[in-house]
mmCIF file of C-alpha atoms in Angstrom:
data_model
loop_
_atom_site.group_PDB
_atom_site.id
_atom_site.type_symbol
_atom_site.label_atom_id
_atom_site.label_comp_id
_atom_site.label_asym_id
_atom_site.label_seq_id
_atom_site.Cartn_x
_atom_site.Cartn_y
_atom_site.Cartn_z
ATOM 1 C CA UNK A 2 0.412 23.060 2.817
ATOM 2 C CA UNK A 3 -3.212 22.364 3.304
ATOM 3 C CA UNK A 4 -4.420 22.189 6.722
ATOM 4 C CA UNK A 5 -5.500 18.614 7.532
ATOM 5 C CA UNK A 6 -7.778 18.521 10.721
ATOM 6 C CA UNK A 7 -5.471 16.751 12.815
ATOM 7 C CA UNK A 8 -6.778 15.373 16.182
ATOM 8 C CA UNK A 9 -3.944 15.839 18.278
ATOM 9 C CA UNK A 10 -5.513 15.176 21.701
ATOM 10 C CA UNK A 11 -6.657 11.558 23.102
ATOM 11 C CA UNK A 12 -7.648 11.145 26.286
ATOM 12 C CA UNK A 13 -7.145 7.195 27.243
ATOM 13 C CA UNK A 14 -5.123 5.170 30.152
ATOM 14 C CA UNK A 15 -2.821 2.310 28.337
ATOM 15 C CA UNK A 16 -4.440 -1.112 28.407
ATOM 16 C CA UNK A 17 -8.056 0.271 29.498
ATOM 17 C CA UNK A 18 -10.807 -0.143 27.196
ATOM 18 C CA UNK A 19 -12.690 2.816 26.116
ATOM 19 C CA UNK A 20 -16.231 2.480 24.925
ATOM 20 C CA UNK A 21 -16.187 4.646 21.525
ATOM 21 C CA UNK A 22 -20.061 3.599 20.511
ATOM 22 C CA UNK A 23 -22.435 0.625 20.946
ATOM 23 C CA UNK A 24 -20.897 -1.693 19.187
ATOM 24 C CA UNK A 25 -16.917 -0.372 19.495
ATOM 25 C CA UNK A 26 -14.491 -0.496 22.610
ATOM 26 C CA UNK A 27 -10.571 0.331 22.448
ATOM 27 C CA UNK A 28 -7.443 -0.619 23.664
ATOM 28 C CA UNK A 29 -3.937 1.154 23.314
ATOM 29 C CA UNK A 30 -1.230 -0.140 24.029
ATOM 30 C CA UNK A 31 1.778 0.906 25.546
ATOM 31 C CA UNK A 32 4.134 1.038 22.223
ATOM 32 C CA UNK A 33 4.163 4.975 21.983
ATOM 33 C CA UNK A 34 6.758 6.659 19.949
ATOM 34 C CA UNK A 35 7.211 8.439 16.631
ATOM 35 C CA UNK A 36 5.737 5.993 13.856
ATOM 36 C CA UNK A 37 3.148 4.931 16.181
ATOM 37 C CA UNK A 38 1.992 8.321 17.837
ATOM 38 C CA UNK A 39 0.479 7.387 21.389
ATOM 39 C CA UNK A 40 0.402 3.450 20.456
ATOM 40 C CA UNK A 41 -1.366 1.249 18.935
ATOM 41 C CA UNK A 42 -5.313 1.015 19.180
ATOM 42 C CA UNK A 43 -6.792 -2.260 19.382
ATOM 43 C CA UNK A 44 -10.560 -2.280 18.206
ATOM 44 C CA UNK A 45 -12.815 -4.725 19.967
ATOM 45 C CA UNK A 46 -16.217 -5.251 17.833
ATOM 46 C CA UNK A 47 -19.486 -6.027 19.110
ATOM 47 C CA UNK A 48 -21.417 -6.092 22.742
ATOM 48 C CA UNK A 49 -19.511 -7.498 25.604
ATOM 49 C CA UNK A 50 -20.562 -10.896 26.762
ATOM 50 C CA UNK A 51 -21.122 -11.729 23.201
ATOM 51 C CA UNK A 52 -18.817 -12.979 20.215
ATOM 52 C CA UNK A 53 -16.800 -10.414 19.526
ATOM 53 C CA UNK A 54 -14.745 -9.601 16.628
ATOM 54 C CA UNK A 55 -10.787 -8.119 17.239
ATOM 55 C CA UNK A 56 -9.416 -5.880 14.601
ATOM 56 C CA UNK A 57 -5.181 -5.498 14.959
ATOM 57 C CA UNK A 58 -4.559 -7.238 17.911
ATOM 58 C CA UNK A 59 -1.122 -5.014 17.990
ATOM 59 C CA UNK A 60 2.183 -6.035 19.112
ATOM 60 C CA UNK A 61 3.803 -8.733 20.605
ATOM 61 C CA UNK A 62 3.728 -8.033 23.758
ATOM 62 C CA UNK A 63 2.706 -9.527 27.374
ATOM 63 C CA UNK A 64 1.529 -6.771 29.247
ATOM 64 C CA UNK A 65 -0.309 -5.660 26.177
ATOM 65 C CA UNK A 66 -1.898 -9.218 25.291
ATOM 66 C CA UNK A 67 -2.490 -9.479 29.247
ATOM 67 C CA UNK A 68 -5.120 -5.838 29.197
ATOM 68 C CA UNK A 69 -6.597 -7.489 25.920
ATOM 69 C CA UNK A 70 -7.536 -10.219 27.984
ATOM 70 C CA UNK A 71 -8.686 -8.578 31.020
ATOM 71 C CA UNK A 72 -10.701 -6.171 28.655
ATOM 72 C CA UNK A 73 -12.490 -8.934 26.942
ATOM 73 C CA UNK A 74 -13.565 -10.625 29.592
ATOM 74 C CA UNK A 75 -15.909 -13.414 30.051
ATOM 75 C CA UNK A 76 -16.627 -12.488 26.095
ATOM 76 C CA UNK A 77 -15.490 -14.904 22.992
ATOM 77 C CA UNK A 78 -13.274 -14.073 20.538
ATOM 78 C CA UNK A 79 -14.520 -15.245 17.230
ATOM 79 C CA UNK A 80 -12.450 -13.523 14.482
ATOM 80 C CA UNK A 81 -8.908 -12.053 14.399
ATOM 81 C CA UNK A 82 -8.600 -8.770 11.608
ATOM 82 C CA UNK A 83 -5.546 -7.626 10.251
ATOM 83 C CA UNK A 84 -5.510 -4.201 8.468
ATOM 84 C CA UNK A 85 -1.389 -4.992 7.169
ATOM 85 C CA UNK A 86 1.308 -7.046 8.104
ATOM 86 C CA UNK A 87 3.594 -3.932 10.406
ATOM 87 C CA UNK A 88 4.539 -5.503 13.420
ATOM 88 C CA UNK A 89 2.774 -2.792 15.038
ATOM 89 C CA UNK A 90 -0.493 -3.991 13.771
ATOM 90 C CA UNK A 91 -0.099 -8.254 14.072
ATOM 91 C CA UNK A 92 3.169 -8.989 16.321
ATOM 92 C CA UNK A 93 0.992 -10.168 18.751
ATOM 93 C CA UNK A 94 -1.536 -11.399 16.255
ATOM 94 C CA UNK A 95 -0.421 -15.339 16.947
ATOM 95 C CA UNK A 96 0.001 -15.425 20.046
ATOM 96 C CA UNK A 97 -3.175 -13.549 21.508
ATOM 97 C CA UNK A 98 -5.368 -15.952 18.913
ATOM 98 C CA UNK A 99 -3.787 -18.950 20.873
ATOM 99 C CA UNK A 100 -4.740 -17.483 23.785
ATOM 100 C CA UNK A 101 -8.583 -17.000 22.325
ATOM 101 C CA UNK A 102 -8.382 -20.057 20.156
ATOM 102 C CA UNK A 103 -9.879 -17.398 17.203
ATOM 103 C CA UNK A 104 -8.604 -17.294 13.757
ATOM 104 C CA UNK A 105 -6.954 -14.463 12.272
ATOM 105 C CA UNK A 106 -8.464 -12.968 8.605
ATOM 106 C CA UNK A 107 -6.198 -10.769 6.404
ATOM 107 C CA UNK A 108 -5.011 -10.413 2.768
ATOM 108 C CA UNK A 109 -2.036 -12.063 3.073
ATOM 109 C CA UNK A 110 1.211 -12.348 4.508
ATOM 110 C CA UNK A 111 3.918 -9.250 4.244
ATOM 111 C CA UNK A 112 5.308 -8.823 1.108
ATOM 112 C CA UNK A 113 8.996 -8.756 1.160
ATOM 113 C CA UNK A 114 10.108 -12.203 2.384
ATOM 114 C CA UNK A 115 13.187 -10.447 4.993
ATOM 115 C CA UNK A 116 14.636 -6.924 5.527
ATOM 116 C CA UNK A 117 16.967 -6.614 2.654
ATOM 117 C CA UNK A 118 13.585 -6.564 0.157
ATOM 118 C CA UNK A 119 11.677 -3.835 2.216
ATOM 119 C CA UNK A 120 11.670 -0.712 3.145
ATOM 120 C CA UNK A 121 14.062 0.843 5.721
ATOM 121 C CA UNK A 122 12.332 -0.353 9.219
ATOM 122 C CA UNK A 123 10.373 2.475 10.789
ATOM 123 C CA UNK A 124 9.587 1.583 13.949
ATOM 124 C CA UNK A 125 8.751 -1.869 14.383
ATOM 125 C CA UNK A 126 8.889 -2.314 10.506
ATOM 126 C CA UNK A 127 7.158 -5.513 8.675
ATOM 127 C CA UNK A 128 5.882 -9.236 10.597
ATOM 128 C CA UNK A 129 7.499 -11.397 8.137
ATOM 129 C CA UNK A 130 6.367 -14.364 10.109
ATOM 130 C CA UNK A 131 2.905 -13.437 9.845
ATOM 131 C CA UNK A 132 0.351 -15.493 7.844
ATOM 132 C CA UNK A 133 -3.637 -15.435 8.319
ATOM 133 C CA UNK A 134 -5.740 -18.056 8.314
ATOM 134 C CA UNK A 135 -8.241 -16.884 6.081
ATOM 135 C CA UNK A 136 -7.647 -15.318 2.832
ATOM 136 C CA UNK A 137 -9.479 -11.846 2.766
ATOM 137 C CA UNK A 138 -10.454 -10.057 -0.877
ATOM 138 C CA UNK A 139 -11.525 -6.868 -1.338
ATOM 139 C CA UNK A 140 -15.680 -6.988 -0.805
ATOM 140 C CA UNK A 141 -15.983 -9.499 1.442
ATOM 141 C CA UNK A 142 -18.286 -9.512 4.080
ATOM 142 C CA UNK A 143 -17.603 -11.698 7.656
ATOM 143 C CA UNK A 144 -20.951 -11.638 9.844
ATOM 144 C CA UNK A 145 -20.879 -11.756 13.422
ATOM 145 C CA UNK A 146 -24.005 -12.396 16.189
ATOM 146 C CA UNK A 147 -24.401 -8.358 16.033
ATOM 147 C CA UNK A 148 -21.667 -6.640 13.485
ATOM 148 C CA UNK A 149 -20.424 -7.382 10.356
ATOM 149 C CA UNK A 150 -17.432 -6.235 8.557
ATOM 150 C CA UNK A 151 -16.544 -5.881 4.561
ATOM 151 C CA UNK A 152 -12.994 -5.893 3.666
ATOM 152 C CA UNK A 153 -11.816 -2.888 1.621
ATOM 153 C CA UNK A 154 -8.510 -3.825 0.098
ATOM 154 C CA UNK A 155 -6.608 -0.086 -0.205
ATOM 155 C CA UNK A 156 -2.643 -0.577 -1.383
ATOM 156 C CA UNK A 157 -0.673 2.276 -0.729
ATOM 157 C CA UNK A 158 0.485 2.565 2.575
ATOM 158 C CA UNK A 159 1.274 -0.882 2.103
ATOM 159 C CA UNK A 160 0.007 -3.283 -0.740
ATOM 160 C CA UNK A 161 -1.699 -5.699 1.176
ATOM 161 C CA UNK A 162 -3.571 -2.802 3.473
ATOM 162 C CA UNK A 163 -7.107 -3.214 4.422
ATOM 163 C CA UNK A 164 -9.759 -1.252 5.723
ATOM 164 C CA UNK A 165 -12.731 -2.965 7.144
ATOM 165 C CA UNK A 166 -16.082 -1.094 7.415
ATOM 166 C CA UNK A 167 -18.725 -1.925 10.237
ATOM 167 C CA UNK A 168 -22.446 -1.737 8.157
ATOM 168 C CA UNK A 169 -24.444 -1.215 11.296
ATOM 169 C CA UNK A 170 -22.621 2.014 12.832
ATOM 170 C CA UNK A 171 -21.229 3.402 9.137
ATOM 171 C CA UNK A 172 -17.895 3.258 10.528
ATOM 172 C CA UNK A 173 -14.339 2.495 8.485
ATOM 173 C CA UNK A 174 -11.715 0.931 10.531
ATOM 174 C CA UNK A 175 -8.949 2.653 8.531
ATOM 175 C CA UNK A 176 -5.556 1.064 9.640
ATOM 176 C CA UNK A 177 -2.316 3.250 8.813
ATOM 177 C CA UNK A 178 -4.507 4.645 5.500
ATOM 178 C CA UNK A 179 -5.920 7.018 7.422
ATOM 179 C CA UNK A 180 -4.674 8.095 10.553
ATOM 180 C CA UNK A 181 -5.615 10.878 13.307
ATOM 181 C CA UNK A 182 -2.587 12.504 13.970
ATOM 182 C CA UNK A 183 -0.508 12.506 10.746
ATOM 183 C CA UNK A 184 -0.419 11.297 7.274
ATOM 184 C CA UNK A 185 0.656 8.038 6.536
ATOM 185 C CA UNK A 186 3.923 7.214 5.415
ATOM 186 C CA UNK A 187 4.321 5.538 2.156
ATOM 187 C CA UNK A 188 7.372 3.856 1.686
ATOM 188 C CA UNK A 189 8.861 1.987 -1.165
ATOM 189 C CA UNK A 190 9.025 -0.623 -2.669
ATOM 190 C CA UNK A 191 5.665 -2.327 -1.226
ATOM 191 C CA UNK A 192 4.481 1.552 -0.558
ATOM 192 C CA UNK A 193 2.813 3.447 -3.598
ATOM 193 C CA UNK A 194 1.949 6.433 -3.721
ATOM 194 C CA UNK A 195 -0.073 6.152 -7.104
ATOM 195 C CA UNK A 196 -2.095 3.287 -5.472
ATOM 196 C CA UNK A 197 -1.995 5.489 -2.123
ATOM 197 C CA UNK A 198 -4.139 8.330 -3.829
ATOM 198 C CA UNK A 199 -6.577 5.655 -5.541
ATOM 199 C CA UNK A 200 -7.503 4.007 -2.700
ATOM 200 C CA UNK A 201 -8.030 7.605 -1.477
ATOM 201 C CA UNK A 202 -10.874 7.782 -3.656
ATOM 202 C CA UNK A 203 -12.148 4.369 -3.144
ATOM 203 C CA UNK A 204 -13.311 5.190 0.350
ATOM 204 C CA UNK A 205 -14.502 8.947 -0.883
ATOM 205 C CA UNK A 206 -16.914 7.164 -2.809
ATOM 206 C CA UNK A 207 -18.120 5.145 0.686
ATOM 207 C CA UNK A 208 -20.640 6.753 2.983
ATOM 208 C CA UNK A 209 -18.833 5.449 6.161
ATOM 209 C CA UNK A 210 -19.637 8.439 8.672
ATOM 210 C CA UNK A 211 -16.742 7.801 10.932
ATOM 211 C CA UNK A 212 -13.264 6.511 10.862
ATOM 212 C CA UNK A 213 -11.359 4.727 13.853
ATOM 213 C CA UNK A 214 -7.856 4.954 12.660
ATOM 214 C CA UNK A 215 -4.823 2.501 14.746
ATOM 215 C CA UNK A 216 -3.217 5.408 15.535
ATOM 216 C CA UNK A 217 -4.714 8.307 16.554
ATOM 217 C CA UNK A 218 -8.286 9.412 17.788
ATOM 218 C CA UNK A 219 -11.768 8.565 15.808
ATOM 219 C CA UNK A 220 -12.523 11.026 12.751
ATOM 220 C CA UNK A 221 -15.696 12.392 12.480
ATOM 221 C CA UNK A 222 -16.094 14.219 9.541
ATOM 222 C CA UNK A 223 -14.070 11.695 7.223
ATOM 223 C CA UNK A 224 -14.555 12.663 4.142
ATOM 224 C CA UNK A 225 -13.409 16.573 4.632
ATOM 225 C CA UNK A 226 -10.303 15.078 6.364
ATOM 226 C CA UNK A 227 -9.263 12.466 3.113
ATOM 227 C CA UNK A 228 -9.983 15.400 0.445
ATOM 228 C CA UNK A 229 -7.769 17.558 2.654
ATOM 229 C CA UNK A 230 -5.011 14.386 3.002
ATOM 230 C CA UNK A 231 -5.616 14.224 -0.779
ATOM 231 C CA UNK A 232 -5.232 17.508 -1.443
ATOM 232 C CA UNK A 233 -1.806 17.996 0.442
ATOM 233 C CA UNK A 234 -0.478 14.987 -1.637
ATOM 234 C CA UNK A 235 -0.677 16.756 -4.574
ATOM 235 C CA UNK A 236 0.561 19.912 -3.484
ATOM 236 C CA UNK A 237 3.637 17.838 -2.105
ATOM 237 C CA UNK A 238 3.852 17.208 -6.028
ATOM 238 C CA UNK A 239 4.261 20.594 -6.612
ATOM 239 C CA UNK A 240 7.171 21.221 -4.004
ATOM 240 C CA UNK A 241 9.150 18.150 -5.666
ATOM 241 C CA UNK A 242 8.530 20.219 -9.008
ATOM 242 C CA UNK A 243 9.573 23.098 -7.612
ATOM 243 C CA UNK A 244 12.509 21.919 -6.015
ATOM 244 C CA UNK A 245 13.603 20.467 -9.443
ATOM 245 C CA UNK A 246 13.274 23.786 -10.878
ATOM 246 C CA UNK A 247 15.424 25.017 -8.482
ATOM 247 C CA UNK A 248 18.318 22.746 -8.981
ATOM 248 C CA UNK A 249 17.850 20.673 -6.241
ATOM 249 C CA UNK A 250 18.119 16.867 -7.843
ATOM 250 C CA UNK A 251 18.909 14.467 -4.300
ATOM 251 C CA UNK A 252 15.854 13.578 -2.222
ATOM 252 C CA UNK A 253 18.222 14.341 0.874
ATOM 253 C CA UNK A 254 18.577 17.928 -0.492
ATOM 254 C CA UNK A 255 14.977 18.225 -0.840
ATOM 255 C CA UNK A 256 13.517 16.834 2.606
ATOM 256 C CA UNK A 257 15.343 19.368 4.989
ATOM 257 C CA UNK A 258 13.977 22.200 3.131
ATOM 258 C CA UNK A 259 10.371 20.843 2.631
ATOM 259 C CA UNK A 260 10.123 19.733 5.838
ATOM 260 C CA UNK A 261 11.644 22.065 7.501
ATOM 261 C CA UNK A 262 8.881 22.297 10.513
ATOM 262 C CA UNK A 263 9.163 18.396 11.183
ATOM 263 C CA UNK A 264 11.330 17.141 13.676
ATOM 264 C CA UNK A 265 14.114 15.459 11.990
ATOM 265 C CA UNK A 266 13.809 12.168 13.456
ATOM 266 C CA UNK A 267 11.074 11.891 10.984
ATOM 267 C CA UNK A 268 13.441 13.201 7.811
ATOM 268 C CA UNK A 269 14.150 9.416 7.228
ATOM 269 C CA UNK A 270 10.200 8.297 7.184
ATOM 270 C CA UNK A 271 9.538 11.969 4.912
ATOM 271 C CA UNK A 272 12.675 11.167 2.335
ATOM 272 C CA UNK A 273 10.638 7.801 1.887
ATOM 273 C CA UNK A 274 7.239 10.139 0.731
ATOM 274 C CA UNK A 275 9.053 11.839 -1.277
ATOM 275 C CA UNK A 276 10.406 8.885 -2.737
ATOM 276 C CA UNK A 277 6.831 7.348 -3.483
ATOM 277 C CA UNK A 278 6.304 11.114 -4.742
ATOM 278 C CA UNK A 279 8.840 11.050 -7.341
ATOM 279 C CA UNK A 280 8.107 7.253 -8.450
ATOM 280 C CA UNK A 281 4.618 8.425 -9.204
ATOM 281 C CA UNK A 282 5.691 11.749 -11.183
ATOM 282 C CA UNK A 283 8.357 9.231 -13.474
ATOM 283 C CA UNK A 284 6.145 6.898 -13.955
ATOM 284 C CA UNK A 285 3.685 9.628 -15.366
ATOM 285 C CA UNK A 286 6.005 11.386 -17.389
ATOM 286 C CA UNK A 287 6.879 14.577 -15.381
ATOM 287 C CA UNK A 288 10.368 13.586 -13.655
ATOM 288 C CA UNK A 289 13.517 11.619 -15.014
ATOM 289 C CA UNK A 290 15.155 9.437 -12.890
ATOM 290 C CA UNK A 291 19.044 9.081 -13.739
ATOM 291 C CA UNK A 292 19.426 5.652 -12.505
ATOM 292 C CA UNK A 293 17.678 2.826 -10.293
ATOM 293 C CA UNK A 294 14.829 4.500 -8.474
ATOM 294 C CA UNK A 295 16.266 4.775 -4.649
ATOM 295 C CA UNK A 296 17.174 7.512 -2.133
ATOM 296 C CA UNK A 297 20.367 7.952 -3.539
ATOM 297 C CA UNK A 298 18.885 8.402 -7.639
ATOM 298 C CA UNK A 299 19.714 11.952 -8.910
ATOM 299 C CA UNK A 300 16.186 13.516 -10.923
ATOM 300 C CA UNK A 301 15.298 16.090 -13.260
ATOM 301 C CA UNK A 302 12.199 17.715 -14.468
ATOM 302 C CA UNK A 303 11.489 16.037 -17.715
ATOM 303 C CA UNK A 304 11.717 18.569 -20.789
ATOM 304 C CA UNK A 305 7.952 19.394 -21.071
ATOM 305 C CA UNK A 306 6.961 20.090 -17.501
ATOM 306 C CA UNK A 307 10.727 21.892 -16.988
ATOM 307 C CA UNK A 308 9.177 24.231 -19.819
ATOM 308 C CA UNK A 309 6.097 24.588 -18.030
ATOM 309 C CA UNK A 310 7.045 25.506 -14.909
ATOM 310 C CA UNK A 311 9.596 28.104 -15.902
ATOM 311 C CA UNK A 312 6.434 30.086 -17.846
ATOM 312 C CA UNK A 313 4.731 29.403 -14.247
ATOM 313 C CA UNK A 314 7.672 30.928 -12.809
ATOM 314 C CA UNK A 315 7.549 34.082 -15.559
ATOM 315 C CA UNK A 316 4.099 34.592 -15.137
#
């Protein structure tokens, strides 16, 4: 696979804020595990003692919501962002702006209404209590006394993902899209992949010099890290091919051979890409699905690219 320049080290305390740049402070919380790497990181935007500007206030949790508060100080809180509705991200989104009395901006509320129309839960899974107060688009701009932040709206990961870029540092805030430590997982139905790789070239046309992903340490050479992300997609295209070619038609038969190196705790969260994966390659005409699109649909290689890759193969 192509090597994606992971960060794998992050030095940080839980619940003490770290001062990443002028205008940028962060707070992880202590929700560690699999999904969510060493926790969630809570961005704090602007100079303290001034209005400042709160981007995934993370999970509902006291002790968590508690170090927000002591980090922020004697400072005001005077918006709320949400990059996606993952509980992860906004669980504790209503309750810390009650305790600010600041009110929370994202694109919407989650989009399956309850479990049985989402994805499998990984990790926390979706908020479906959560609602903003203010509607966000993709291109709007909110201005603060000393930041502002446009809304990039970039489905994939989750359709109603944003990423939210800081004009006077060129920085992207970059949610689950982009992460530090692994790729994001994009999971059906409200995951895409084929909207996952466009909003990969949405930001590659941005000249954001740094991203501060929620999970995972800042990256600062972004846009050799999202052609490298992008680039590992497709070849993850070519496995599922390949694995077709081979006979292999379950994703369950595929995932412990193409992930072989990943610890299989993550198998479930990996049958899900692969999922996306193949939704994409149907809906483009290079895969048959025999059946409703789920884990447990049987595919083929449609007749054209089966030819093609069996020259490949003879070559």
């Amino acid at each position: 696979m192509t090597e994606i320049p992971f960060v794998k080290d992050l030095d940080f305390d839980v619940g003490v804020p770290d001062q990443l740049s002028p205008l940028v402070r962060r707070v992880i919380a202590g929700n560690g595990g699999p999904f969510t790497y060493t926790g969630t990181g809570v961005y704090l935007i602007g100079k303290q003692n001034s209005a400042i500007a709160v981007i995934d206030p993370g999970p509902d949790d006291r002790d968590h919501l508690n170090a927000l508060e002591r980090a922020i100080g004697d400072s005001k809180v005077s918006h709320i962002f949400i990059t996606h509705t993952h509980a992860d991200h906004c669980g504790g989104a209503r309750a810390f702006a009650k305790c600010v009395s600041a009110p929370i901006y994202g694109f919407g509320g989650h989009p399956a209404d309850n479990a049985d129309d989402d994805a499998p839960a990984l990790d926390e899974g979706g908020d479906y209590r959560f609602q903003p107060d203010e509607l966000l688009k993709d291109g709007d701009i909110v201005f603060g006394g000393d930041w502002s932040l446009e809304a990039i709206h970039t489905p994939g990961h989750l359709s109603n993902h944003l990423c939210f870029s800081l004009k006077e540092e060129k920085a992207l805030f970059s949610g689950d899209h982009i992460m530090g430590w692994a790729t994001s997982v994009i999971a059906p139905p409200h995951g895409n992949m084929a909207d996952y790789l466009s909003s990969l070239e949405k930001i590659l046309q941005r000249d954001e010099q740094r991203y501060y992903p929620t999970h995972g340490a800042p990256i600062e050479e972004p846009h050799r890290f999202v052609r490298a992300v992008r680039a590992h997609r497709h070849i993850r295209d070519g496995q599922i091919l390949d694995q077709l070619a081979q006979g292999k038609s379950r994703i369950m038969d595929m995932v412990p051979i193409m992930y072989a190196g990943v610890n299989p705790i993550l198998h479930g969260a990996a049958a899900l890409n692969v999922l996306a994966h193949l939704i994409r390659l149907v809906e483009i005409g290079s895969v048959t699905a025999n059946g409703e699109l789920g884990l447990e649909t049987t595919f083929t290689l449609a007749a054209q690219k089966e030819h093609n890759v069996r020259l490949t193969h003879n070559q």
